[in-house]
PDB file of C-alpha atoms in Angstrom:
ATOM      1  CA  MET A   1     161.496 -86.497 -19.811  1.00 39.00           C
ATOM      2  CA  LYS A   2     163.268 -84.704 -22.750  1.00 38.00           C
ATOM      3  CA  ASN A   3     162.386 -80.754 -22.345  1.00 36.00           C
ATOM      4  CA  ASN A   4     163.323 -78.952 -25.626  1.00 34.00           C
ATOM      5  CA  MET A   5     162.356 -75.584 -24.342  1.00 33.00           C
ATOM      6  CA  LEU A   6     164.545 -72.704 -23.559  1.00 33.00           C
ATOM      7  CA  CYS A   7     163.018 -70.694 -21.264  1.00 35.00           C
ATOM      8  CA  VAL A   8     161.373 -73.483 -18.746  1.00 42.00           C
ATOM      9  CA  PHE A   9     159.718 -73.159 -15.480  1.00 51.00           C
ATOM     10  CA  VAL A  10     159.679 -77.151 -13.927  1.00 39.00           C
ATOM     11  CA  LEU A  11     158.156 -77.902 -10.505  1.00 34.00           C
ATOM     12  CA  PHE A  12     159.473 -81.037  -9.540  1.00 31.00           C
ATOM     13  CA  GLY A  13     156.887 -82.939  -6.952  1.00 27.00           C
ATOM     14  CA  LEU A  14     159.761 -85.137  -5.965  1.00 23.00           C
ATOM     15  CA  ALA A  15     163.985 -84.732  -6.072  1.00 22.00           C
ATOM     16  CA  PHE A  16     163.984 -87.215  -9.120  1.00 22.00           C
ATOM     17  CA  THR A  17     160.697 -87.135 -10.628  1.00 22.00           C
ATOM     18  CA  PRO A  18     159.576 -83.780 -12.511  1.00 25.00           C
ATOM     19  CA  ALA A  19     155.833 -83.346 -12.000  1.00 29.00           C
ATOM     20  CA  LEU A  20     154.757 -80.408 -13.916  1.00 37.00           C
ATOM     21  CA  ILE A  21     156.057 -78.329 -16.462  1.00 41.00           C
ATOM     22  CA  VAL A  22     155.221 -74.567 -17.155  1.00 44.00           C
ATOM     23  CA  ALA A  23     157.248 -73.238 -19.706  1.00 45.00           C
ATOM     24  CA  GLU A  24     157.758 -70.025 -21.296  1.00 44.00           C
ATOM     25  CA  SER A  25     160.245 -69.398 -24.083  1.00 45.00           C
ATOM     26  CA  GLU A  26     161.634 -66.587 -26.453  1.00 40.00           C
ATOM     27  CA  ALA A  27     161.201 -66.782 -30.130  1.00 39.00           C
ATOM     28  CA  ASP A  28     163.391 -67.927 -32.655  1.00 37.00           C
ATOM     29  CA  TRP A  29     165.207 -69.978 -29.944  1.00 35.00           C
ATOM     30  CA  PHE A  30     164.423 -74.076 -31.335  1.00 38.00           C
ATOM     31  CA  ALA A  31     163.918 -74.985 -35.304  1.00 39.00           C
ATOM     32  CA  GLU A  32     160.138 -74.821 -33.893  1.00 40.00           C
ATOM     33  CA  PHE A  33     160.018 -71.150 -34.281  1.00 37.00           C
ATOM     34  CA  GLU A  34     160.535 -71.510 -38.384  1.00 42.00           C
ATOM     35  CA  GLN A  35     157.716 -73.287 -38.679  1.00 43.00           C
ATOM     36  CA  ASP A  36     154.400 -71.583 -39.521  1.00 39.00           C
ATOM     37  CA  THR A  37     152.732 -70.216 -36.090  1.00 41.00           C
ATOM     38  CA  GLU A  38     149.452 -71.177 -37.042  1.00 42.00           C
ATOM     39  CA  THR A  39     150.385 -75.375 -37.920  1.00 38.00           C
ATOM     40  CA  VAL A  40     152.490 -75.327 -34.462  1.00 36.00           C
ATOM     41  CA  ASN A  41     149.492 -74.681 -32.887  1.00 37.00           C
ATOM     42  CA  GLU A  42     146.938 -77.212 -34.104  1.00 40.00           C
ATOM     43  CA  GLY A  43     148.547 -80.023 -32.350  1.00 43.00           C
ATOM     44  CA  GLY A  44     146.266 -80.156 -29.582  1.00 80.00           C
ATOM     45  CA  LEU A  45     145.868 -76.536 -28.657  1.00 90.00           C
ATOM     46  CA  ILE A  46     142.377 -75.949 -26.860  1.00 92.00           C
ATOM     47  CA  PHE A  47     141.112 -72.475 -25.825  1.00 94.00           C
ATOM     48  CA  LEU A  48     138.468 -72.444 -22.804  1.00 92.00           C
ATOM     49  CA  GLU A  49     135.456 -70.192 -22.506  1.00 88.00           C
ATOM     50  CA  LYS A  50     135.446 -70.867 -19.055  1.00 87.00           C
ATOM     51  CA  ARG A  51     137.981 -70.416 -16.113  1.00 84.00           C
ATOM     52  CA  PRO A  52     137.640 -73.889 -13.716  1.00 83.00           C
ATOM     53  CA  LYS A  53     137.198 -74.099 -10.503  1.00 82.00           C
ATOM     54  CA  GLN A  54     140.108 -74.646  -9.409  1.00 82.00           C
ATOM     55  CA  PRO A  55     142.829 -71.712  -9.794  1.00 83.00           C
ATOM     56  CA  VAL A  56     145.423 -72.126 -12.232  1.00 88.00           C
ATOM     57  CA  HIS A  57     148.977 -70.865 -13.271  1.00 88.00           C
ATOM     58  CA  TYR A  58     148.496 -67.517 -14.008  1.00 92.00           C
ATOM     59  CA  LEU A  59     151.688 -65.869 -16.949  1.00 93.00           C
ATOM     60  CA  HIS A  60     152.010 -62.458 -16.996  1.00 96.00           C
ATOM     61  CA  ASN A  61     154.197 -61.001 -19.518  1.00 95.00           C
ATOM     62  CA  ARG A  62     155.384 -57.933 -20.110  1.00 97.00           C
ATOM     63  CA  ILE A  63     157.105 -56.706 -22.897  1.00 97.00           C
ATOM     64  CA  THR A  64     158.407 -53.442 -23.902  1.00 98.00           C
ATOM     65  CA  ILE A  65     159.827 -52.251 -27.396  1.00 98.00           C
ATOM     66  CA  THR A  66     162.117 -49.550 -27.624  1.00 97.00           C
ATOM     67  CA  PRO A  67     163.675 -47.756 -30.328  1.00 96.00           C
ATOM     68  CA  GLU A  68     166.633 -48.909 -30.153  1.00 96.00           C
ATOM     69  CA  SER A  69     165.093 -52.330 -29.982  1.00 96.00           C
ATOM     70  CA  LEU A  70     164.338 -52.009 -33.917  1.00 95.00           C
ATOM     71  CA  THR A  71     168.613 -52.059 -34.678  1.00 94.00           C
ATOM     72  CA  THR A  72     169.738 -54.643 -31.795  1.00 94.00           C
ATOM     73  CA  GLY A  73     166.692 -56.658 -30.952  1.00 93.00           C
ATOM     74  CA  TRP A  74     166.279 -56.163 -26.939  1.00 95.00           C
ATOM     75  CA  VAL A  75     163.079 -55.677 -26.064  1.00 96.00           C
ATOM     76  CA  ARG A  76     162.942 -55.308 -21.852  1.00 97.00           C
ATOM     77  CA  LEU A  77     160.990 -58.038 -20.579  1.00 95.00           C
ATOM     78  CA  SER A  78     158.501 -58.336 -16.971  1.00 96.00           C
ATOM     79  CA  GLN A  79     157.374 -61.408 -16.046  1.00 94.00           C
ATOM     80  CA  CYS A  80     155.462 -62.763 -13.169  1.00 95.00           C
ATOM     81  CA  HIS A  81     153.867 -66.244 -12.494  1.00 93.00           C
ATOM     82  CA  GLU A  82     151.384 -66.490 -10.371  1.00 94.00           C
ATOM     83  CA  GLN A  83     149.538 -69.832  -8.270  1.00 90.00           C
ATOM     84  CA  LEU A  84     152.147 -71.738  -8.471  1.00 85.00           C
ATOM     85  CA  ASP A  85     151.562 -75.623  -6.800  1.00 79.00           C
ATOM     86  CA  SER A  86     153.504 -76.107  -3.343  1.00 84.00           C
ATOM     87  CA  VAL A  87     156.775 -78.130  -4.252  1.00 85.00           C
ATOM     88  CA  PRO A  88     160.672 -77.932  -2.936  1.00 90.00           C
ATOM     89  CA  ALA A  89     161.995 -76.805  -5.543  1.00 88.00           C
ATOM     90  CA  ALA A  90     161.516 -75.153  -8.933  1.00 84.00           C
ATOM     91  CA  GLN A  91     163.411 -73.340 -11.495  1.00 83.00           C
ATOM     92  CA  ILE A  92     163.258 -70.609 -14.094  1.00 83.00           C
ATOM     93  CA  VAL A  93     165.846 -71.066 -17.277  1.00 80.00           C
ATOM     94  CA  PHE A  94     166.513 -69.213 -20.361  1.00 82.00           C
ATOM     95  CA  ASN A  95     168.847 -69.023 -23.330  1.00 80.00           C
ATOM     96  CA  PRO A  96     171.995 -67.509 -21.994  1.00 86.00           C
ATOM     97  CA  GLN A  97     172.382 -65.726 -25.190  1.00 86.00           C
ATOM     98  CA  ARG A  98     169.085 -63.661 -25.611  1.00 85.00           C
ATOM     99  CA  ILE A  99     169.191 -63.064 -21.929  1.00 90.00           C
ATOM    100  CA  ARG A 100     170.736 -60.420 -20.039  1.00 94.00           C
ATOM    101  CA  HIS A 101     169.958 -58.001 -16.480  1.00 96.00           C
ATOM    102  CA  LEU A 102     168.197 -61.404 -15.065  1.00 96.00           C
ATOM    103  CA  SER A 103     166.332 -60.269 -11.566  1.00 97.00           C
ATOM    104  CA  VAL A 104     164.371 -61.379  -8.876  1.00 98.00           C
ATOM    105  CA  THR A 105     161.672 -57.879  -8.197  1.00 98.00           C
ATOM    106  CA  SER A 106     159.625 -59.626  -5.851  1.00 98.00           C
ATOM    107  CA  LYS A 107     158.334 -62.978  -4.447  1.00 97.00           C
ATOM    108  CA  HIS A 108     155.334 -64.438  -2.029  1.00 96.00           C
ATOM    109  CA  ASN A 109     155.394 -68.055  -0.580  1.00 96.00           C
ATOM    110  CA  ILE A 110     158.572 -68.856  -1.435  1.00 96.00           C
ATOM    111  CA  GLU A 111     161.193 -69.551   1.280  1.00 97.00           C
ATOM    112  CA  ALA A 112     164.660 -68.298  -1.326  1.00 97.00           C
ATOM    113  CA  ALA A 113     164.536 -67.048  -5.256  1.00 96.00           C
ATOM    114  CA  TRP A 114     167.793 -66.294  -6.401  1.00 96.00           C
ATOM    115  CA  VAL A 115     169.277 -65.759  -9.606  1.00 96.00           C
ATOM    116  CA  ASP A 116     171.835 -68.645 -11.194  1.00 94.00           C
ATOM    117  CA  GLY A 117     173.412 -68.019 -14.332  1.00 92.00           C
ATOM    118  CA  PRO A 118     170.699 -67.667 -17.230  1.00 89.00           C
ATOM    119  CA  SER A 119     168.377 -69.232 -14.693  1.00 88.00           C
ATOM    120  CA  VAL A 120     165.791 -68.050 -11.527  1.00 90.00           C
ATOM    121  CA  GLN A 121     165.963 -70.920  -8.884  1.00 91.00           C
ATOM    122  CA  LEU A 122     163.629 -71.026  -6.371  1.00 91.00           C
ATOM    123  CA  LYS A 123     162.885 -73.373  -2.650  1.00 92.00           C
ATOM    124  CA  GLN A 124     159.881 -73.939  -0.756  1.00 93.00           C
ATOM    125  CA  VAL A 125     157.312 -72.624  -3.153  1.00 92.00           C
ATOM    126  CA  SER A 126     154.017 -72.643  -1.131  1.00 93.00           C
ATOM    127  CA  LYS A 127     150.601 -72.260  -2.597  1.00 89.00           C
ATOM    128  CA  GLN A 128     149.674 -69.767  -4.445  1.00 89.00           C
ATOM    129  CA  ALA A 129     153.524 -68.645  -4.454  1.00 94.00           C
ATOM    130  CA  LYS A 130     154.137 -65.470  -6.535  1.00 95.00           C
ATOM    131  CA  VAL A 131     157.617 -64.872  -8.349  1.00 96.00           C
ATOM    132  CA  CYS A 132     158.717 -61.696 -10.501  1.00 97.00           C
ATOM    133  CA  ILE A 133     161.730 -61.310 -12.594  1.00 96.00           C
ATOM    134  CA  ASP A 134     162.811 -58.530 -14.902  1.00 97.00           C
ATOM    135  CA  ALA A 135     165.096 -58.871 -17.690  1.00 95.00           C
ATOM    136  CA  GLU A 136     166.103 -57.863 -21.444  1.00 95.00           C
ATOM    137  CA  THR A 137     165.766 -59.998 -24.174  1.00 91.00           C
ATOM    138  CA  ARG A 138     166.933 -60.584 -28.039  1.00 91.00           C
ATOM    139  CA  ALA A 139     163.414 -61.977 -29.562  1.00 89.00           C
ATOM    140  CA  PHE A 140     162.449 -58.619 -31.700  1.00 93.00           C
ATOM    141  CA  ASN A 141     163.425 -60.109 -35.066  1.00 91.00           C
ATOM    142  CA  ILE A 142     164.174 -58.190 -37.911  1.00 88.00           C
ATOM    143  CA  GLU A 143     163.054 -59.829 -41.078  1.00 90.00           C
ATOM    144  CA  ASP A 144     165.039 -59.022 -44.791  1.00 86.00           C
ATOM    145  CA  ASP A 145     161.511 -57.649 -45.584  1.00 88.00           C
ATOM    146  CA  GLY A 146     162.262 -54.768 -42.922  1.00 87.00           C
ATOM    147  CA  LYS A 147     158.685 -55.930 -41.061  1.00 94.00           C
ATOM    148  CA  TYR A 148     159.834 -56.864 -37.012  1.00 97.00           C
ATOM    149  CA  ARG A 149     158.335 -60.243 -35.554  1.00 96.00           C
ATOM    150  CA  LEU A 150     157.731 -60.632 -32.203  1.00 95.00           C
ATOM    151  CA  ARG A 151     157.239 -64.371 -31.158  1.00 88.00           C
ATOM    152  CA  ASN A 152     156.835 -66.089 -27.919  1.00 85.00           C
ATOM    153  CA  GLY A 153     155.981 -69.970 -26.769  1.00 79.00           C
ATOM    154  CA  PRO A 154     155.742 -72.885 -26.006  1.00 79.00           C
ATOM    155  CA  PHE A 155     153.481 -71.446 -23.723  1.00 84.00           C
ATOM    156  CA  MET A 156     152.113 -74.664 -21.768  1.00 82.00           C
ATOM    157  CA  ARG A 157     151.104 -76.833 -18.318  1.00 79.00           C
ATOM    158  CA  ARG A 158     151.959 -80.181 -18.510  1.00 74.00           C
ATOM    159  CA  PHE A 159     151.396 -82.641 -16.200  1.00 67.00           C
ATOM    160  CA  LEU A 160     153.278 -86.223 -17.631  1.00 64.00           C
ATOM    161  CA  ASP A 161     151.847 -86.859 -20.941  1.00 69.00           C
ATOM    162  CA  GLY A 162     148.703 -84.656 -20.910  1.00 77.00           C
ATOM    163  CA  PHE A 163     148.177 -80.656 -20.516  1.00 81.00           C
ATOM    164  CA  TYR A 164     146.436 -78.624 -18.013  1.00 83.00           C
ATOM    165  CA  PRO A 165     144.770 -75.115 -18.572  1.00 88.00           C
ATOM    166  CA  MET A 166     147.161 -72.148 -18.139  1.00 90.00           C
ATOM    167  CA  ARG A 167     145.902 -68.548 -17.942  1.00 93.00           C
ATOM    168  CA  LEU A 168     148.216 -66.278 -20.363  1.00 95.00           C
ATOM    169  CA  ARG A 169     148.533 -62.264 -20.323  1.00 96.00           C
ATOM    170  CA  LEU A 170     150.893 -60.771 -22.956  1.00 96.00           C
ATOM    171  CA  ASP A 171     151.221 -56.707 -22.881  1.00 98.00           C
ATOM    172  CA  VAL A 172     152.933 -55.213 -25.618  1.00 98.00           C
ATOM    173  CA  SER A 173     153.867 -51.682 -25.933  1.00 98.00           C
ATOM    174  CA  PHE A 174     155.727 -50.521 -28.379  1.00 98.00           C
ATOM    175  CA  PRO A 175     156.553 -47.044 -29.526  1.00 97.00           C
ATOM    176  CA  ASN A 176     153.526 -46.457 -32.307  1.00 94.00           C
ATOM    177  CA  GLN A 177     156.034 -43.427 -33.814  1.00 95.00           C
ATOM    178  CA  LEU A 178     157.780 -45.870 -35.350  1.00 96.00           C
ATOM    179  CA  LEU A 179     155.658 -48.779 -35.762  1.00 97.00           C
ATOM    180  CA  ARG A 180     152.569 -49.967 -36.273  1.00 95.00           C
ATOM    181  CA  LEU A 181     150.625 -53.922 -35.711  1.00 96.00           C
ATOM    182  CA  VAL A 182     149.937 -55.747 -38.927  1.00 96.00           C
ATOM    183  CA  SER A 183     148.506 -58.864 -37.908  1.00 95.00           C
ATOM    184  CA  VAL A 184     148.516 -61.385 -34.197  1.00 96.00           C
ATOM    185  CA  SER A 185     148.331 -65.196 -35.112  1.00 94.00           C
ATOM    186  CA  PRO A 186     146.564 -67.095 -33.301  1.00 94.00           C
ATOM    187  CA  ASN A 187     143.872 -64.601 -34.748  1.00 93.00           C
ATOM    188  CA  PRO A 188     140.929 -63.730 -32.039  1.00 94.00           C
ATOM    189  CA  GLN A 189     138.420 -65.978 -30.794  1.00 94.00           C
ATOM    190  CA  SER A 190     136.005 -67.573 -27.971  1.00 94.00           C
ATOM    191  CA  GLY A 191     138.911 -67.566 -25.232  1.00 94.00           C
ATOM    192  CA  PHE A 192     141.657 -65.663 -26.989  1.00 96.00           C
ATOM    193  CA  ARG A 193     140.562 -62.126 -25.849  1.00 96.00           C
ATOM    194  CA  LEU A 194     143.312 -59.209 -28.149  1.00 96.00           C
ATOM    195  CA  GLN A 195     142.803 -55.635 -26.926  1.00 96.00           C
ATOM    196  CA  GLN A 196     144.602 -52.926 -28.762  1.00 95.00           C
ATOM    197  CA  GLU A 197     145.595 -48.795 -27.858  1.00 94.00           C
ATOM    198  CA  ASP A 198     147.750 -46.477 -29.549  1.00 93.00           C
ATOM    199  CA  GLY A 199     151.138 -47.602 -28.562  1.00 96.00           C
ATOM    200  CA  LYS A 200     150.095 -50.854 -26.506  1.00 98.00           C
ATOM    201  CA  VAL A 201     148.535 -54.570 -27.697  1.00 97.00           C
ATOM    202  CA  SER A 202     147.159 -56.658 -25.303  1.00 98.00           C
ATOM    203  CA  ILE A 203     146.426 -61.051 -25.553  1.00 97.00           C
ATOM    204  CA  GLU A 204     144.871 -62.484 -22.681  1.00 97.00           C
ATOM    205  CA  THR A 205     143.891 -66.371 -22.870  1.00 96.00           C
ATOM    206  CA  LEU A 206     143.104 -69.580 -21.315  1.00 95.00           C
ATOM    207  CA  PHE A 207     144.097 -72.860 -22.816  1.00 94.00           C
ATOM    208  CA  GLU A 208     145.086 -76.021 -22.871  1.00 91.00           C
ATOM    209  CA  GLY A 209     147.854 -77.724 -24.879  1.00 88.00           C
ATOM    210  CA  LYS A 210     150.859 -75.967 -26.920  1.00 87.00           C
ATOM    211  CA  LEU A 211     150.304 -71.967 -27.555  1.00 90.00           C
ATOM    212  CA  TYR A 212     152.984 -69.926 -29.534  1.00 89.00           C
ATOM    213  CA  THR A 213     151.766 -66.485 -30.318  1.00 92.00           C
ATOM    214  CA  GLU A 214     153.266 -64.312 -32.779  1.00 94.00           C
ATOM    215  CA  LEU A 215     153.215 -60.462 -33.404  1.00 96.00           C
ATOM    216  CA  LEU A 216     153.494 -58.890 -36.606  1.00 97.00           C
ATOM    217  CA  PHE A 217     154.782 -54.908 -36.783  1.00 97.00           C
ATOM    218  CA  SER A 218     156.084 -52.795 -39.819  1.00 96.00           C
ATOM    219  CA  ARG A 219     157.339 -48.755 -40.366  1.00 93.00           C
ATOM    220  CA  GLN A 220     155.222 -46.360 -39.819  1.00 87.00           C
ATOM    221  CA  GLU A 221     155.198 -44.231 -42.912  1.00 76.00           C
ATOM    222  CA  THR A 222     157.082 -40.901 -42.825  1.00 64.00           C
ATOM    223  CA  ARG A 223     154.091 -38.368 -43.991  1.00 56.00           C
ATOM    224  CA  SER A 224     155.022 -35.673 -45.706  1.00 50.00           C
ATOM    225  CA  GLU A 225     154.241 -32.253 -44.752  1.00 50.00           C
TER     226      GLU A 225
END
């Protein structure tokens, strides 16, 4: 099975057969990110109103944009995968040019978890397993018009040629004295909830298919006294 995603979580049901793919990759790593986000999301993406009876893979991303991010593009990432399926081996792989300071912060129902270059390797993943990692990722894009884009995706849970439900929460913190949120894509709708407060935006969604998210920011206008 060909996989062209840069941050992939690949679960192998057998040593030689890729049984399940759950992917989350950072912004602008492949040509897909040059496409319009809404256009990309039309490819079989379905937002679900009701959670399935069986537990679904839950990915929680916490991204912190710092004042330095506005010039460097680097943001802080804390990521947790929960409700993992039972498999003998798994890995989370990042683009080596856009990831640094990668570490495993916690694990549950996993025999071993360790960093290997730009990846996290997992051994003997049991039911209801959880793993959390910290890193810095260069995912904050500075545009020519002075705006800033935070793109994430594709998020998906795939088995062979079909997509299965996946739950995602994305919490983004930013310096509200420097930035203001202009827009979020996809637009809020049933199955895709958006919450905003000063210096923070949260997305929570349950979906099937391939999901990309994009947050657009602009500089706060300086008020004259």
